[in-house]
Amino acid sequence: MENNKILIYDLSLDSLKEKIKDLGQPGYRAEQIWTALYQTFRISPEEISTLPKDFRIKLDQVFSFQALTPVRAIQSSDGLTIKTLFRLGDGNFIEAVLMYYEDRRTLCISSQSGCGIGCSFCATGQMGFRRNLTSGEIVAQVLYYARNLTEVGEKVTNVVVMGMGEPFQNYDNVINAMNRLNHPKALGLGARRFTISTVGLIPKIIQFADEGYQYNLAISLHTVDDELRSKLIPINKKYPVDDLISACRYYVKKTSRRVTFEYALIQGINDSTEDAEALASKLRGLICHVNLIQLNPTKGFTEEGSSTDRANSFCETLEANNISCTIRLRRGIEIQAGCGQLATEAETKS
Ligand code: SAH
Ligand code: SF4
């Protein structure tokens, strides 16, 4: 971050109003700035032509408008996935991914630089934890792509917090970022267009349920066998499967919303018919959806993703047990932009 300047994307509209008042300007100036940032995606005071020139200079002195510097963008060969590496103000790095679907433009954004949970099959986990992102750094990933898409007459339609990091270890900043993006005077994206994915931090799931947000909740479950889950996801020792599923039942009861379970299929490890039966029996009676992902390759994990045949039969077993389920389309694998493949170690060293 530049010197002691305040990152403007770290502020809610109300705090921006306060700051603008402190600068001796009327409150409506804050609204003008807000719409310029969140609706027309301006990235500097010079671009906000509705403001007087002197005030624009003042803004530049007080606020930083640059949360992220794009360092490199890579596109998959089919052109449908774009991954961008960003440098943060303090020199740390993150990645974010834009995915084109027929009718959707989905952004997968990061909540932390690295991740401290250490799931063995995940490239972000393999790189370790750097730091939490501020709410402004989270927001800025969306605004960056929103601006690019606007230039070609398109819009962001969905935002998933499924990039680097564990969002519920950075709960307040993630929720504030979602609230800012979901603000009626911001992108115009309904709460249900946002999804937050967690590895299963129970106290935060309960808090999220109690606070009644309409953002979708996804839980990275991957197996209902505690011994295996603890091997794959160390924090399972603290928050074991039955407790986690109870927390999900609480969430569904409290919010009347469906919960999504993510399940990465690992060949010969968690993808048998018995595994599917065990999963179905744990989820019985819970309003939920299961998203199956054939494990993507990462440097630090030798097991392989399940074949499409095995994924299909796993899905059929779940459906036979009345559990709704889909197999997630694999995207951007060759550019390491797939689920669990985001890591910046290689890039920062090159
Ligand atoms: N930390 C959060 C958010 C990251 S989301 C979480 O774990 O939920 C990334 C999703 O991809 C998670 O569901 C994660 O379990 C999954 N994932 C991680 N590594 C993967 C891999 N190698 N192949 C497929 N999915 C993976
Ligand atoms: Fe962190 Fe999620 Fe990767 Fe686990 S899967 S290491 S929680 S980002």
mmCIF file of C-alpha atoms and ligand atoms in Angstrom:
data_model
loop_
_atom_site.group_PDB
_atom_site.id
_atom_site.type_symbol
_atom_site.label_atom_id
_atom_site.label_comp_id
_atom_site.label_asym_id
_atom_site.label_seq_id
_atom_site.Cartn_x
_atom_site.Cartn_y
_atom_site.Cartn_z
ATOM 1 C CA MET A 1 0.000 0.000 0.000
ATOM 2 C CA GLU A 2 1.194 3.493 -0.778
ATOM 3 C CA ASN A 3 2.569 5.095 2.410
ATOM 4 C CA ASN A 4 -0.176 5.655 4.947
ATOM 5 C CA LYS A 5 -2.990 6.095 2.503
ATOM 6 C CA ILE A 6 -6.316 4.418 3.199
ATOM 7 C CA LEU A 7 -7.294 1.800 0.645
ATOM 8 C CA ILE A 8 -10.595 3.200 -0.573
ATOM 9 C CA TYR A 9 -12.078 -0.278 -1.189
ATOM 10 C CA ASP A 10 -11.620 -1.076 2.514
ATOM 11 C CA LEU A 11 -14.409 1.379 3.382
ATOM 12 C CA SER A 12 -18.151 0.828 3.562
ATOM 13 C CA LEU A 13 -20.308 3.586 2.104
ATOM 14 C CA ASP A 14 -20.988 4.913 5.602
ATOM 15 C CA SER A 15 -17.311 5.096 6.539
ATOM 16 C CA LEU A 16 -16.523 6.682 3.195
ATOM 17 C CA LYS A 17 -19.152 9.339 3.950
ATOM 18 C CA GLU A 18 -17.484 10.048 7.303
ATOM 19 C CA LYS A 19 -14.069 10.423 5.708
ATOM 20 C CA ILE A 20 -15.394 12.666 2.982
ATOM 21 C CA LYS A 21 -17.093 14.854 5.570
ATOM 22 C CA ASP A 22 -13.769 15.081 7.437
ATOM 23 C CA LEU A 23 -12.346 16.478 4.223
ATOM 24 C CA GLY A 24 -14.986 19.205 4.340
ATOM 25 C CA GLN A 25 -17.055 17.880 1.445
ATOM 26 C CA PRO A 26 -20.798 17.171 1.370
ATOM 27 C CA GLY A 27 -22.040 13.602 1.837
ATOM 28 C CA TYR A 28 -23.262 13.230 -1.728
ATOM 29 C CA ARG A 29 -19.654 13.350 -2.905
ATOM 30 C CA ALA A 30 -19.168 9.989 -1.184
ATOM 31 C CA GLU A 31 -22.071 8.556 -3.158
ATOM 32 C CA GLN A 32 -20.575 9.904 -6.365
ATOM 33 C CA ILE A 33 -17.276 8.225 -5.568
ATOM 34 C CA TRP A 34 -19.028 5.022 -4.538
ATOM 35 C CA THR A 35 -20.987 4.673 -7.784
ATOM 36 C CA ALA A 36 -17.899 5.546 -9.788
ATOM 37 C CA LEU A 37 -15.985 2.721 -8.068
ATOM 38 C CA TYR A 38 -18.687 0.087 -7.802
ATOM 39 C CA GLN A 39 -20.894 0.728 -10.815
ATOM 40 C CA THR A 40 -18.673 2.168 -13.491
ATOM 41 C CA PHE A 41 -15.442 0.670 -12.156
ATOM 42 C CA ARG A 42 -13.279 3.782 -12.206
ATOM 43 C CA ILE A 43 -9.812 3.150 -10.832
ATOM 44 C CA SER A 44 -8.451 6.604 -10.064
ATOM 45 C CA PRO A 45 -9.752 10.035 -9.023
ATOM 46 C CA GLU A 46 -8.765 11.423 -12.435
ATOM 47 C CA GLU A 47 -11.298 9.099 -13.993
ATOM 48 C CA ILE A 48 -14.136 10.427 -11.830
ATOM 49 C CA SER A 49 -14.966 13.432 -13.955
ATOM 50 C CA THR A 50 -18.068 14.344 -11.930
ATOM 51 C CA LEU A 51 -15.797 15.579 -9.106
ATOM 52 C CA PRO A 52 -14.166 19.017 -8.945
ATOM 53 C CA LYS A 53 -10.479 18.999 -9.904
ATOM 54 C CA ASP A 54 -9.181 20.185 -6.502
ATOM 55 C CA PHE A 55 -11.114 17.482 -4.744
ATOM 56 C CA ARG A 56 -9.749 14.839 -7.071
ATOM 57 C CA ILE A 57 -6.222 15.882 -6.141
ATOM 58 C CA LYS A 58 -7.133 15.728 -2.459
ATOM 59 C CA LEU A 59 -8.597 12.239 -2.891
ATOM 60 C CA ASP A 60 -5.392 11.082 -4.460
ATOM 61 C CA GLN A 61 -3.430 12.330 -1.454
ATOM 62 C CA VAL A 62 -5.640 10.662 1.136
ATOM 63 C CA PHE A 63 -6.699 7.397 -0.499
ATOM 64 C CA SER A 64 -5.041 4.607 -2.385
ATOM 65 C CA PHE A 65 -7.057 3.349 -5.343
ATOM 66 C CA GLN A 66 -4.748 0.489 -6.149
ATOM 67 C CA ALA A 67 -5.196 -2.642 -4.062
ATOM 68 C CA LEU A 68 -3.774 -5.074 -6.580
ATOM 69 C CA THR A 69 -1.355 -4.983 -9.450
ATOM 70 C CA PRO A 70 -2.037 -7.547 -12.159
ATOM 71 C CA VAL A 71 1.259 -9.264 -12.901
ATOM 72 C CA ARG A 72 0.274 -11.920 -15.377
ATOM 73 C CA ALA A 73 -2.855 -13.362 -16.950
ATOM 74 C CA ILE A 74 -2.954 -16.830 -18.478
ATOM 75 C CA GLN A 75 -5.781 -18.145 -20.629
ATOM 76 C CA SER A 76 -6.741 -21.790 -21.097
ATOM 77 C CA SER A 77 -6.497 -23.139 -24.645
ATOM 78 C CA ASP A 78 -10.291 -23.077 -25.082
ATOM 79 C CA GLY A 79 -10.268 -19.427 -23.977
ATOM 80 C CA LEU A 80 -12.934 -20.084 -21.356
ATOM 81 C CA THR A 81 -10.797 -19.724 -18.239
ATOM 82 C CA ILE A 82 -8.501 -16.832 -17.374
ATOM 83 C CA LYS A 83 -6.273 -16.829 -14.328
ATOM 84 C CA THR A 84 -4.672 -13.612 -13.121
ATOM 85 C CA LEU A 85 -1.755 -13.333 -10.731
ATOM 86 C CA PHE A 86 -1.905 -10.145 -8.637
ATOM 87 C CA ARG A 87 0.722 -8.500 -6.455
ATOM 88 C CA LEU A 88 -0.602 -7.007 -3.224
ATOM 89 C CA GLY A 89 0.690 -3.719 -1.812
ATOM 90 C CA ASP A 90 3.118 -5.489 0.539
ATOM 91 C CA GLY A 91 4.597 -7.767 -2.130
ATOM 92 C CA ASN A 92 2.513 -10.871 -1.403
ATOM 93 C CA PHE A 93 0.698 -12.554 -4.280
ATOM 94 C CA ILE A 94 -2.766 -13.977 -4.932
ATOM 95 C CA GLU A 95 -4.617 -15.454 -7.861
ATOM 96 C CA ALA A 96 -8.179 -15.104 -9.128
ATOM 97 C CA VAL A 97 -9.929 -16.913 -11.960
ATOM 98 C CA LEU A 98 -12.630 -15.871 -14.424
ATOM 99 C CA MET A 99 -14.681 -18.670 -15.971
ATOM 100 C CA TYR A 100 -16.939 -18.238 -18.983
ATOM 101 C CA TYR A 101 -20.004 -20.448 -19.089
ATOM 102 C CA GLU A 102 -22.794 -20.145 -21.599
ATOM 103 C CA ASP A 103 -24.859 -17.719 -19.564
ATOM 104 C CA ARG A 104 -22.548 -16.991 -16.652
ATOM 105 C CA ARG A 105 -19.330 -15.147 -15.968
ATOM 106 C CA THR A 106 -18.150 -16.650 -12.721
ATOM 107 C CA LEU A 107 -15.285 -15.255 -10.712
ATOM 108 C CA CYS A 108 -13.353 -17.388 -8.284
ATOM 109 C CA ILE A 109 -11.617 -15.081 -5.821
ATOM 110 C CA SER A 110 -9.125 -15.452 -2.972
ATOM 111 C CA SER A 111 -9.652 -14.618 0.691
ATOM 112 C CA GLN A 112 -6.066 -15.115 1.883
ATOM 113 C CA SER A 113 -2.602 -15.192 0.369
ATOM 114 C CA GLY A 114 -1.824 -18.902 0.824
ATOM 115 C CA CYS A 115 -3.685 -20.981 3.398
ATOM 116 C CA GLY A 116 -2.774 -22.322 6.814
ATOM 117 C CA ILE A 117 -5.164 -25.286 6.909
ATOM 118 C CA GLY A 118 -2.764 -27.497 4.990
ATOM 119 C CA CYS A 119 -5.053 -29.908 3.134
ATOM 120 C CA SER A 120 -2.651 -32.365 1.542
ATOM 121 C CA PHE A 121 -4.319 -32.405 -1.896
ATOM 122 C CA CYS A 122 -4.487 -28.625 -2.343
ATOM 123 C CA ALA A 123 -1.754 -26.508 -3.925
ATOM 124 C CA THR A 124 -2.692 -23.487 -1.811
ATOM 125 C CA GLY A 125 -2.416 -25.630 1.321
ATOM 126 C CA GLN A 126 0.944 -26.897 0.109
ATOM 127 C CA MET A 127 2.301 -23.337 -0.136
ATOM 128 C CA GLY A 128 1.382 -22.376 3.449
ATOM 129 C CA PHE A 129 -0.129 -19.235 4.927
ATOM 130 C CA ARG A 130 1.031 -15.717 4.070
ATOM 131 C CA ARG A 131 -1.712 -13.426 5.341
ATOM 132 C CA ASN A 132 -5.390 -12.511 5.400
ATOM 133 C CA LEU A 133 -6.606 -10.192 2.679
ATOM 134 C CA THR A 134 -8.328 -6.978 3.698
ATOM 135 C CA SER A 135 -11.947 -6.560 2.625
ATOM 136 C CA GLY A 136 -10.753 -4.049 0.020
ATOM 137 C CA GLU A 137 -8.307 -6.520 -1.474
ATOM 138 C CA ILE A 138 -11.128 -9.051 -1.791
ATOM 139 C CA VAL A 139 -13.488 -6.504 -3.346
ATOM 140 C CA ALA A 140 -10.785 -5.284 -5.742
ATOM 141 C CA GLN A 141 -10.472 -8.719 -7.395
ATOM 142 C CA VAL A 142 -14.101 -8.512 -8.450
ATOM 143 C CA LEU A 143 -13.868 -4.887 -9.542
ATOM 144 C CA TYR A 144 -10.818 -5.676 -11.672
ATOM 145 C CA TYR A 145 -12.677 -8.297 -13.697
ATOM 146 C CA ALA A 146 -15.917 -6.310 -13.688
ATOM 147 C CA ARG A 147 -14.071 -3.442 -15.364
ATOM 148 C CA ASN A 148 -12.520 -5.731 -17.990
ATOM 149 C CA LEU A 149 -15.869 -7.354 -18.739
ATOM 150 C CA THR A 150 -17.659 -3.995 -18.985
ATOM 151 C CA GLU A 151 -15.231 -2.952 -21.688
ATOM 152 C CA VAL A 152 -16.623 -5.755 -23.866
ATOM 153 C CA GLY A 153 -20.233 -5.187 -22.834
ATOM 154 C CA GLU A 154 -20.373 -8.034 -20.310
ATOM 155 C CA LYS A 155 -20.904 -8.442 -16.587
ATOM 156 C CA VAL A 156 -19.798 -10.572 -13.680
ATOM 157 C CA THR A 157 -22.769 -12.820 -12.864
ATOM 158 C CA ASN A 158 -21.458 -14.986 -10.003
ATOM 159 C CA VAL A 159 -18.743 -14.721 -7.394
ATOM 160 C CA VAL A 160 -17.365 -17.722 -5.549
ATOM 161 C CA VAL A 161 -14.919 -17.380 -2.668
ATOM 162 C CA MET A 162 -13.144 -20.584 -3.639
ATOM 163 C CA GLY A 163 -9.724 -19.294 -4.569
ATOM 164 C CA MET A 164 -6.728 -19.196 -2.263
ATOM 165 C CA GLY A 165 -7.365 -19.342 1.455
ATOM 166 C CA GLU A 166 -9.960 -20.349 4.025
ATOM 167 C CA PRO A 167 -12.639 -17.619 4.017
ATOM 168 C CA PHE A 168 -13.936 -18.437 7.493
ATOM 169 C CA GLN A 169 -10.469 -17.833 8.943
ATOM 170 C CA ASN A 170 -10.894 -14.299 7.642
ATOM 171 C CA TYR A 171 -14.604 -14.098 8.389
ATOM 172 C CA ASP A 172 -15.165 -10.384 8.981
ATOM 173 C CA ASN A 173 -13.214 -9.212 5.964
ATOM 174 C CA VAL A 174 -14.907 -11.733 3.673
ATOM 175 C CA ILE A 175 -18.397 -10.845 4.892
ATOM 176 C CA ASN A 176 -17.685 -7.116 4.679
ATOM 177 C CA ALA A 177 -16.400 -7.589 1.141
ATOM 178 C CA MET A 178 -19.532 -9.520 0.123
ATOM 179 C CA ASN A 179 -21.742 -6.882 1.772
ATOM 180 C CA ARG A 180 -19.939 -4.132 -0.115
ATOM 181 C CA LEU A 181 -20.317 -5.920 -3.458
ATOM 182 C CA ASN A 182 -23.933 -6.806 -2.713
ATOM 183 C CA HIS A 183 -24.780 -3.220 -1.683
ATOM 184 C CA PRO A 184 -27.817 -1.898 -3.619
ATOM 185 C CA LYS A 185 -25.656 0.851 -5.087
ATOM 186 C CA ALA A 186 -22.862 -1.497 -6.152
ATOM 187 C CA LEU A 187 -22.694 -4.225 -8.784
ATOM 188 C CA GLY A 188 -26.371 -5.102 -8.740
ATOM 189 C CA LEU A 189 -25.567 -8.732 -7.957
ATOM 190 C CA GLY A 190 -28.046 -10.451 -5.653
ATOM 191 C CA ALA A 191 -26.772 -12.189 -2.512
ATOM 192 C CA ARG A 192 -27.585 -15.571 -4.007
ATOM 193 C CA ARG A 193 -25.008 -14.972 -6.722
ATOM 194 C CA PHE A 194 -22.272 -15.243 -4.094
ATOM 195 C CA THR A 195 -20.940 -18.486 -2.652
ATOM 196 C CA ILE A 196 -18.553 -18.902 0.253
ATOM 197 C CA SER A 197 -16.764 -22.209 0.577
ATOM 198 C CA THR A 198 -15.326 -23.392 3.878
ATOM 199 C CA VAL A 199 -13.308 -26.400 4.926
ATOM 200 C CA GLY A 200 -15.690 -26.656 7.885
ATOM 201 C CA LEU A 201 -14.900 -24.239 10.721
ATOM 202 C CA ILE A 202 -17.910 -25.045 12.889
ATOM 203 C CA PRO A 203 -18.110 -21.908 15.083
ATOM 204 C CA LYS A 204 -18.095 -19.746 11.964
ATOM 205 C CA ILE A 205 -20.763 -21.877 10.262
ATOM 206 C CA ILE A 206 -22.963 -21.301 13.311
ATOM 207 C CA GLN A 207 -22.215 -17.569 13.292
ATOM 208 C CA PHE A 208 -22.960 -17.394 9.560
ATOM 209 C CA ALA A 209 -26.288 -19.164 10.136
ATOM 210 C CA ASP A 210 -27.179 -16.876 13.048
ATOM 211 C CA GLU A 211 -26.354 -13.736 11.103
ATOM 212 C CA GLY A 212 -28.763 -14.843 8.390
ATOM 213 C CA TYR A 213 -26.791 -13.913 5.280
ATOM 214 C CA GLN A 214 -28.283 -14.970 1.961
ATOM 215 C CA TYR A 215 -24.902 -15.857 0.448
ATOM 216 C CA ASN A 216 -24.641 -19.523 -0.516
ATOM 217 C CA LEU A 217 -22.650 -21.791 1.740
ATOM 218 C CA ALA A 218 -20.477 -24.642 0.459
ATOM 219 C CA ILE A 219 -18.683 -27.138 2.672
ATOM 220 C CA SER A 220 -15.587 -29.045 1.504
ATOM 221 C CA LEU A 221 -16.414 -32.467 2.876
ATOM 222 C CA HIS A 222 -14.570 -34.981 0.634
ATOM 223 C CA THR A 223 -15.260 -38.008 2.849
ATOM 224 C CA VAL A 224 -17.351 -38.933 5.885
ATOM 225 C CA ASP A 225 -14.655 -41.236 7.251
ATOM 226 C CA ASP A 226 -13.024 -39.349 10.135
ATOM 227 C CA GLU A 227 -9.738 -41.187 9.913
ATOM 228 C CA LEU A 228 -9.339 -40.454 6.218
ATOM 229 C CA ARG A 229 -10.644 -36.891 6.524
ATOM 230 C CA SER A 230 -8.157 -36.103 9.278
ATOM 231 C CA LYS A 231 -5.360 -37.339 7.037
ATOM 232 C CA LEU A 232 -6.485 -35.188 4.131
ATOM 233 C CA ILE A 233 -7.689 -32.181 6.149
ATOM 234 C CA PRO A 234 -5.820 -31.839 9.459
ATOM 235 C CA ILE A 235 -8.451 -29.544 11.027
ATOM 236 C CA ASN A 236 -10.923 -32.458 10.931
ATOM 237 C CA LYS A 237 -9.353 -33.561 14.228
ATOM 238 C CA LYS A 238 -10.780 -30.410 15.789
ATOM 239 C CA TYR A 239 -14.054 -30.370 13.840
ATOM 240 C CA PRO A 240 -14.945 -34.000 13.042
ATOM 241 C CA VAL A 241 -17.497 -35.126 10.479
ATOM 242 C CA ASP A 242 -20.549 -35.684 12.699
ATOM 243 C CA ASP A 243 -20.140 -32.306 14.407
ATOM 244 C CA LEU A 244 -19.658 -30.649 11.042
ATOM 245 C CA ILE A 245 -22.801 -32.196 9.602
ATOM 246 C CA SER A 246 -24.736 -31.215 12.733
ATOM 247 C CA ALA A 247 -23.590 -27.625 12.181
ATOM 248 C CA CYS A 248 -24.851 -27.870 8.596
ATOM 249 C CA ARG A 249 -28.206 -29.163 9.841
ATOM 250 C CA TYR A 250 -28.353 -26.165 12.165
ATOM 251 C CA TYR A 251 -27.575 -23.848 9.234
ATOM 252 C CA VAL A 252 -30.324 -25.343 7.061
ATOM 253 C CA LYS A 253 -32.860 -25.238 9.875
ATOM 254 C CA LYS A 254 -31.991 -21.683 10.795
ATOM 255 C CA THR A 255 -31.886 -20.255 7.260
ATOM 256 C CA SER A 256 -34.130 -22.647 5.259
ATOM 257 C CA ARG A 257 -31.366 -22.592 2.680
ATOM 258 C CA ARG A 258 -29.769 -25.519 0.945
ATOM 259 C CA VAL A 259 -26.160 -26.305 1.730
ATOM 260 C CA THR A 260 -23.704 -27.536 -0.908
ATOM 261 C CA PHE A 261 -21.096 -30.186 -0.178
ATOM 262 C CA GLU A 262 -17.953 -30.341 -2.257
ATOM 263 C CA TYR A 263 -16.461 -33.752 -2.693
ATOM 264 C CA ALA A 264 -13.173 -34.197 -4.570
ATOM 265 C CA LEU A 265 -13.080 -37.744 -5.926
ATOM 266 C CA ILE A 266 -9.719 -39.435 -5.429
ATOM 267 C CA GLN A 267 -9.247 -42.691 -7.329
ATOM 268 C CA GLY A 268 -9.407 -45.677 -5.010
ATOM 269 C CA ILE A 269 -9.456 -43.507 -1.866
ATOM 270 C CA ASN A 270 -12.945 -42.076 -1.402
ATOM 271 C CA ASP A 271 -14.809 -42.978 -4.604
ATOM 272 C CA SER A 272 -16.263 -46.464 -4.060
ATOM 273 C CA THR A 273 -19.967 -47.345 -4.005
ATOM 274 C CA GLU A 274 -19.620 -47.924 -0.245
ATOM 275 C CA ASP A 275 -18.184 -44.413 0.138
ATOM 276 C CA ALA A 276 -21.171 -43.003 -1.753
ATOM 277 C CA GLU A 277 -23.588 -45.035 0.419
ATOM 278 C CA ALA A 278 -21.871 -43.826 3.591
ATOM 279 C CA LEU A 279 -22.088 -40.218 2.393
ATOM 280 C CA ALA A 280 -25.759 -40.597 1.503
ATOM 281 C CA SER A 281 -26.563 -42.048 4.879
ATOM 282 C CA LYS A 282 -24.855 -39.157 6.729
ATOM 283 C CA LEU A 283 -26.709 -36.583 4.630
ATOM 284 C CA ARG A 284 -30.122 -38.201 4.874
ATOM 285 C CA GLY A 285 -32.899 -35.681 5.513
ATOM 286 C CA LEU A 286 -30.614 -32.670 5.023
ATOM 287 C CA ILE A 287 -31.553 -30.157 2.299
ATOM 288 C CA CYS A 288 -28.350 -30.236 0.318
ATOM 289 C CA HIS A 289 -26.594 -30.679 -2.990
ATOM 290 C CA VAL A 290 -23.364 -32.561 -3.623
ATOM 291 C CA ASN A 291 -20.833 -31.162 -6.067
ATOM 292 C CA LEU A 292 -18.425 -33.854 -7.209
ATOM 293 C CA ILE A 293 -15.016 -32.766 -8.487
ATOM 294 C CA GLN A 294 -12.557 -35.217 -10.004
ATOM 295 C CA LEU A 295 -9.386 -34.370 -8.046
ATOM 296 C CA ASN A 296 -7.092 -32.043 -9.954
ATOM 297 C CA PRO A 297 -3.366 -32.749 -9.992
ATOM 298 C CA THR A 298 -1.056 -30.753 -7.703
ATOM 299 C CA LYS A 299 2.709 -31.062 -7.195
ATOM 300 C CA GLY A 300 2.614 -32.205 -3.604
ATOM 301 C CA PHE A 301 0.002 -34.978 -3.796
ATOM 302 C CA THR A 302 0.535 -38.242 -5.628
ATOM 303 C CA GLU A 303 -2.972 -39.715 -5.707
ATOM 304 C CA GLU A 304 -5.039 -39.299 -8.855
ATOM 305 C CA GLY A 305 -8.488 -38.004 -9.617
ATOM 306 C CA SER A 306 -11.226 -40.574 -10.224
ATOM 307 C CA SER A 307 -12.104 -41.567 -13.763
ATOM 308 C CA THR A 308 -15.271 -40.172 -15.299
ATOM 309 C CA ASP A 309 -16.857 -43.646 -15.077
ATOM 310 C CA ARG A 310 -16.264 -43.818 -11.350
ATOM 311 C CA ALA A 311 -17.489 -40.247 -10.886
ATOM 312 C CA ASN A 312 -20.670 -41.115 -12.793
ATOM 313 C CA SER A 313 -21.350 -44.211 -10.766
ATOM 314 C CA PHE A 314 -20.676 -42.331 -7.489
ATOM 315 C CA CYS A 315 -23.212 -39.740 -8.595
ATOM 316 C CA GLU A 316 -25.747 -42.430 -9.541
ATOM 317 C CA THR A 317 -25.453 -44.021 -6.103
ATOM 318 C CA LEU A 318 -26.136 -40.681 -4.445
ATOM 319 C CA GLU A 319 -29.117 -40.041 -6.704
ATOM 320 C CA ALA A 320 -30.486 -43.492 -5.999
ATOM 321 C CA ASN A 321 -30.449 -42.384 -2.369
ATOM 322 C CA ASN A 322 -32.307 -39.164 -3.207
ATOM 323 C CA ILE A 323 -29.272 -36.931 -2.804
ATOM 324 C CA SER A 324 -29.072 -34.345 -5.576
ATOM 325 C CA CYS A 325 -25.672 -34.220 -7.157
ATOM 326 C CA THR A 326 -23.659 -32.921 -10.114
ATOM 327 C CA ILE A 327 -20.168 -33.519 -11.427
ATOM 328 C CA ARG A 328 -18.390 -30.215 -11.729
ATOM 329 C CA LEU A 329 -17.012 -29.420 -15.139
ATOM 330 C CA ARG A 330 -13.226 -29.510 -15.019
ATOM 331 C CA ARG A 331 -11.892 -26.139 -16.088
ATOM 332 C CA GLY A 332 -8.487 -24.575 -16.672
ATOM 333 C CA ILE A 333 -6.532 -27.605 -15.486
ATOM 334 C CA GLU A 334 -3.633 -27.118 -17.902
ATOM 335 C CA ILE A 335 -3.077 -23.576 -16.624
ATOM 336 C CA GLN A 336 -3.382 -24.651 -12.970
ATOM 337 C CA ALA A 337 -6.603 -22.698 -12.579
ATOM 338 C CA GLY A 338 -8.752 -25.620 -11.434
ATOM 339 C CA CYS A 339 -10.087 -26.209 -7.913
ATOM 340 C CA GLY A 340 -7.230 -26.501 -5.465
ATOM 341 C CA GLN A 341 -4.549 -25.622 -7.987
ATOM 342 C CA LEU A 342 -3.974 -21.993 -7.089
ATOM 343 C CA ALA A 343 -0.508 -21.290 -5.710
ATOM 344 C CA THR A 344 1.927 -18.534 -6.392
ATOM 345 C CA GLU A 345 5.201 -20.133 -5.348
ATOM 346 C CA ALA A 346 6.315 -20.944 -8.878
ATOM 347 C CA GLU A 347 5.309 -17.568 -10.263
ATOM 348 C CA THR A 348 7.033 -15.528 -7.619
ATOM 349 C CA LYS A 349 10.272 -17.427 -8.076
ATOM 350 C CA SER A 350 10.353 -17.149 -11.843
HETATM 351 N N1 SAH B 1 -10.599 -23.084 1.813
HETATM 352 C C1 SAH B 1 -11.901 -23.186 1.302
HETATM 353 C C2 SAH B 1 -12.063 -22.453 0.019
HETATM 354 C C3 SAH B 1 -11.225 -22.993 -1.138
HETATM 355 S S1 SAH B 1 -12.318 -23.676 -2.251
HETATM 356 C C4 SAH B 1 -12.299 -24.628 1.174
HETATM 357 O O1 SAH B 1 -11.431 -25.478 1.286
HETATM 358 O O2 SAH B 1 -13.484 -24.888 1.008
HETATM 359 C C5 SAH B 1 -11.380 -24.774 -3.131
HETATM 360 C C6 SAH B 1 -12.168 -26.058 -3.325
HETATM 361 O O3 SAH B 1 -11.384 -26.952 -4.115
HETATM 362 C C7 SAH B 1 -12.416 -26.759 -2.005
HETATM 363 O O4 SAH B 1 -13.611 -27.474 -2.048
HETATM 364 C C8 SAH B 1 -11.252 -27.704 -1.952
HETATM 365 O O5 SAH B 1 -11.465 -28.774 -1.075
HETATM 366 C C9 SAH B 1 -11.173 -28.144 -3.385
HETATM 367 N N2 SAH B 1 -9.861 -28.664 -3.755
HETATM 368 C C10 SAH B 1 -8.672 -28.438 -3.174
HETATM 369 N N3 SAH B 1 -7.693 -29.097 -3.818
HETATM 370 C C11 SAH B 1 -8.283 -29.734 -4.842
HETATM 371 C C12 SAH B 1 -7.800 -30.559 -5.910
HETATM 372 N N4 SAH B 1 -6.512 -30.840 -6.017
HETATM 373 N N5 SAH B 1 -8.684 -31.022 -6.804
HETATM 374 C C13 SAH B 1 -10.012 -30.713 -6.710
HETATM 375 N N6 SAH B 1 -10.528 -29.939 -5.732
HETATM 376 C C14 SAH B 1 -9.667 -29.458 -4.817
HETATM 377 FE FE1 SF4 B 2 -6.979 -24.143 2.455
HETATM 378 FE FE2 SF4 B 2 -9.265 -24.867 1.251
HETATM 379 FE FE3 SF4 B 2 -6.876 -25.547 0.187
HETATM 380 FE FE4 SF4 B 2 -7.711 -26.713 2.428
HETATM 381 S S1 SF4 B 2 -8.672 -26.852 0.396
HETATM 382 S S2 SF4 B 2 -5.649 -25.892 2.063
HETATM 383 S S3 SF4 B 2 -8.753 -25.040 3.434
HETATM 384 S S4 SF4 B 2 -7.677 -23.494 0.432
#
